[in-house]
Amino acid sequence: MVTLNINNKTYNLEVDAATPLLWVLRDVIGLVGTKYGCGVAQCGACVVHLNGEAVRSCVTKVSRAVGQKVITIEGLSEKNDHPLQKAWLELDVPQCGYCQSGQIMSAAVLLRENKNPTDEDIDAAMAGNICRCGTYLRIRKAIHLAADIQQKTKNG
Amino acid sequence: MISFTWLSSFRYTDKPGDTDPQQWNEINGYIKITQDNTIKILNPNPEFGQNVMTSLPMIVAEELDVDWEKVVVEMGPHDSVKLGPQFTGGSNSLRMYWKPLREAGAAARQMLIEATAKTWAVPVEEVTTKAGMLYHEKSGKSGTYGEFASKATGIPVPKGVKLKDPKDFKIVRNSKKNVEGLKIVTGKPLFGLDYKHEGMLIAMIEHPPAFGMKFKSFDASETLKMPGIKDVFSLKMYEDDFEQAGFDTRTFNDLLVVVGKTTWEVMNARKKLKVTWEPVSDTKDIIAGFGRKREVIVPAGLESTDTHLEKMKEYASKPAQELRKDGDPETAFKNAAQIIERTYNAPFLAHNCMEPMNFFAHVTDDKALLVGPLQAPGWTEPTLSKVLKLPPEKIEIQMTRMGGGFGLRAYGHYLVEAALISRQAKAPIKLVYSREDDMTYGIYRPMYTATYRAALDANKNLVAFHVKGGGIPENAIHPNRFPAGAVDNYLAEGWAIPSNITIGAFRAPRSNFNAAAEQSFLDELAETMGKDPIDLRLELLQRAKQNPVGKNNEYDADRYAGVLKLVKEKSGWNNPENKKYKRGVAAYFCHNSYVAHVVDMVERNGQPYVERGFSAVDCGIVVNPDAATNMVQGAVVDGIGNALYGGLTHKDGAAVQKNFSQYRIIRFHEAPKKIEVHFVQNDIDPTGLGEPPFPPVFGAVANALYQSTGKRFYNQPFISQLKELSKA
Amino acid sequence: MGKRYFLPKKTLFVIGALLIFLSIVMSGFERKPAFDKGESQRDSVTSVNAFMKVYQVLMSPRCMNCHPSGNVPLQGDDNHLHTMLPQRGKDGKGVYAMKCANCHQPENTPGLHTPPGNPNWHLPPADMKMVFQGKTPHELAKQLVDPKRNGQKNMAKLIEHADDGLVLSGWNPGEGRTLPPMSHDEFKKYWLAWIKNGAYAPAP
């Protein structure tokens, strides 16, 4: 029996403690926003926040999440209004959209730790998230825009 | 029959009661309107990032004359009667649906007008519309589309309704946001892999470790003991005499299947299978697509890339099939003052859609429901019907959003697999491919080579052009494409080596290699002739326009020249300010559109990096400009990535690359910072955009690399040569 | 008797004896590691020979990959830059969404080409990079014994380091990775031999 805190909700689940968090989220709990892209931490589609850090849930055992706080894309904001979500929509970033949950979750850690990231900071934060459709330019722009939005929301 | 059952799992709006069929007045296959004026437009073509889910409904909304912000868009079911061919591929969606959707929108509007005129007892000509409202100015009457929708359904569908003049477009040609954007950024279930069904089990196939093999025997005793596992069995996909149609490619026919409750449990249990494999002998495939039937021998053997390369060298020196000849190339080459000959090579490429292959199937004795990511339901349904022995009316295919397609998802083998598994397991199942399964399954972009020769006279004029192309298992030659038509003496030849490595359409098939080879060759030719690369192309195109050589020249020389001129202007090609960039240019025509790119390389940390790019595109009317820009930018990134890094090799039949740690995909920091996209403004009906911007990127990158390093790059992936250069 | 400021012969003798005794005892503490059971060999030849073996291990991929000269860890037997270019960061634990522990779990992830694991996966911090890559045996040996460059380790700590968790994980690298050129036992033997014989650096 494993007790998890996902998006501020408690789940008591009968799962093998060695199951990757990704599959517990997708198959057991039914939160499918976090995606399976490679299963070996190469592509970043599976990124969730574990106590605020951008872990790759495809290689993170669910046991590591017990007693910790997990946030997935579904829980990133209550009203779908995280600055990144707003910026993504403003700039119409996605093409197929499959990688975008992971992109946003990775970018969220960047924006929390660096209010005004440079292009080099963005490279360093995002080089682990693959996009086959090539939306990287738009993601970069959207991160800059989200930083602005974040700044204005704080000041406004 | 439009089924609404799946709507409850994938709801596109939060409006209560919108799944109630009674409320919707179906004006035609694409348009439904409720009494309270909610306009729903169905998207016929499955979406994989090319924006059709937004762009196609925009076309309907334009002619229908409704407020786009109030439109509800929904993915249509598979229904070729009401929704047309529904084929996402070949950059065809906008081109194929432009007229039919305009007509559907205009006809529906006309029906609403007639219903209103009847109700108000006024002449039809006096009723006007604006953004979902109907007006009769003379009497001051007005009403919503909703009020008259049910009456409109009774009006016979008018023929030959007048369509808008493009200059009056209010929605089309205006950028509109992706209708599923909010769902994407909030992690809503959208993709095939997200789909859930009551009682659904997960199935995975334990594929052979190599092409040219099949399973001989298996021992599943350990697997069956694993938690969550329901069953392990084998099944045959096609019967021996099965006639394959156009998109029926499959790599392995004998399937070893594990079925269980959750994905992880099945992934784990697979590892406990004890399987013996054996080589396959020569097999005979019967291909019966496109109106003709032929037998193809799929050779036995465990193939390796080094033997592939050896064989290609061998075949390249043998006579080949003549594909086109103009003038007398043999004599021209014999008498040439100078001959330039170059050979280009490119490897197999794996599609690597971000969402691995998967499909849901629930098959019973009398019907089948299939849900998942698929480009071409119309191609797979007949196959399912044959294999399951069910009539097409009993087979329902629902298309989810696809996490990428690139051509791979046009081949419905995984639907057939899922359906057969469901029937045998007697349960609804979702078939899942791991990334390793997906990457090693095949249906690759073929391995290609081409040798180009150009003959110059004493004044460095181009007098003859010869391309001899080959590949495994097909060559990439498009004999009627530029520069055919621009050179007096022209010869195109092709050869192929059969293989058991399966191949399929990969974003601009054949073109994606041609544009690399041919556009590099033209660059080298220009240098030899002492001409600017853009000028050389423009000169040749001028010749093709004014005094074309031969027949069936497959391109419009004006439009082709048009994109070159536009990219030359927008990139500041001759601007001395841009001297710091190592610039490469390429242009190509495919899938009815014309694209030219200039890529600008700089040196970064000792490596060449495409910092920015300029693209000029002629694809006719651009329905959704910002989304179209996104597509072109994405194609440039995709092209750079594949040209520099992409490659699937084999050793003893096995794919060497099994996951992204081995198959390199272009990453964030490797993508250009800026790609400026310019569309030629004309009123030509839309042609394609998914594929056309992709092929010329390869050529532009090769040409920029030459400027960067002083060396020509003939073999993809270019990273191999770059690594050699940095060691030297 | 009666001369107040003269030290009597007896006192002098006692003081003298005390001094001699103290100097004998103190010479026992000077420059000898605490563990030393009186072996003080200070044999530079043995020490240097042992270090050349140690050098082989430290410069092998499983060790050197996390002691790069730049700010990106190395990867693979060919020491290429780690895919995705994770950055060292200030504390050596990575930055933003690419911190080491985001992918590298407390234990090895099963399977080929998956992240190897350790609860303390990190690079040396930015202010003490402890670079191995590109160092000659002389340079590396000197660096390893310098507390200002080796993470404030004295000799005792250096000896302990042979059994450090991250060091040990070099011998448990996960499926498909080559082991260091000798066993950990052998490595430790040479490590100790080097240090106990004076931690000499080979000639430059």
PDB file of C-alpha atoms in Angstrom, chain A residues 40-41 53-56 59-61 64 106 109-110 113-114 121 124-125 127-128, chain C residues 83-84 87 95-99 101-107 109 112-115:
ATOM      1  CA  VAL A  40      14.787   6.209 -20.105  1.00  0.00           C
ATOM      2  CA  ALA A  41      14.877   9.873 -19.031  1.00  0.00           C
ATOM      3  CA  GLU A  53      11.988  19.638  -8.542  1.00  0.00           C
ATOM      4  CA  ALA A  54      11.570  18.544 -12.159  1.00  0.00           C
ATOM      5  CA  VAL A  55      12.025  14.777 -11.868  1.00  0.00           C
ATOM      6  CA  ARG A  56      11.585  12.366 -14.761  1.00  0.00           C
ATOM      7  CA  VAL A  59      12.619   6.443 -14.043  1.00  0.00           C
ATOM      8  CA  THR A  60      11.482   7.694 -10.621  1.00  0.00           C
ATOM      9  CA  LYS A  61      10.102   4.867  -8.522  1.00  0.00           C
ATOM     10  CA  ARG A  64      10.594   7.980  -3.910  1.00  0.00           C
ATOM     11  CA  SER A 106      10.603  21.950 -16.885  1.00  0.00           C
ATOM     12  CA  VAL A 109      11.268  25.224 -12.383  1.00  0.00           C
ATOM     13  CA  LEU A 110      13.405  27.630 -14.397  1.00  0.00           C
ATOM     14  CA  GLU A 113      14.437  29.897  -9.665  1.00  0.00           C
ATOM     15  CA  ASN A 114      15.279  32.575 -12.191  1.00  0.00           C
ATOM     16  CA  ASP A 121      19.696  29.925 -18.907  1.00  0.00           C
ATOM     17  CA  ALA A 124      20.543  24.986 -19.792  1.00  0.00           C
ATOM     18  CA  ALA A 125      17.075  24.342 -18.402  1.00  0.00           C
ATOM     19  CA  ALA A 127      18.009  20.995 -23.388  1.00  0.00           C
ATOM     20  CA  GLY A 128      16.553  17.852 -21.855  1.00  0.00           C
TER      21      GLY A 128
ATOM     22  CA  THR C  83      23.775  14.431 -23.798  1.00  0.00           C
ATOM     23  CA  MET C  84      21.494  17.339 -23.041  1.00  0.00           C
ATOM     24  CA  GLN C  87      25.429  22.152 -16.242  1.00  0.00           C
ATOM     25  CA  VAL C  95      20.560  23.662 -12.513  1.00  0.00           C
ATOM     26  CA  TYR C  96      16.865  24.274 -13.051  1.00  0.00           C
ATOM     27  CA  ALA C  97      15.108  21.299 -14.660  1.00  0.00           C
ATOM     28  CA  MET C  98      18.341  19.427 -15.226  1.00  0.00           C
ATOM     29  CA  LYS C  99      19.605  18.852 -11.733  1.00  0.00           C
ATOM     30  CA  ALA C 101      18.833  14.001  -9.163  1.00  0.00           C
ATOM     31  CA  ASN C 102      16.059  14.818 -11.602  1.00  0.00           C
ATOM     32  CA  CYS C 103      17.148  11.808 -13.638  1.00  0.00           C
ATOM     33  CA  HIS C 104      19.745  10.003 -11.534  1.00  0.00           C
ATOM     34  CA  GLN C 105      17.805   8.098  -8.902  1.00  0.00           C
ATOM     35  CA  PRO C 106      19.070   6.891  -5.507  1.00  0.00           C
ATOM     36  CA  GLU C 107      19.898   3.565  -7.169  1.00  0.00           C
ATOM     37  CA  THR C 109      17.694   2.427 -13.054  1.00  0.00           C
ATOM     38  CA  LEU C 112      20.527  -0.402 -20.878  1.00  0.00           C
ATOM     39  CA  HIS C 113      21.341   3.271 -21.384  1.00  0.00           C
ATOM     40  CA  THR C 114      19.313   4.348 -18.367  1.00  0.00           C
ATOM     41  CA  PRO C 115      20.659   6.746 -15.728  1.00  0.00           C
TER      42      PRO C 115
END
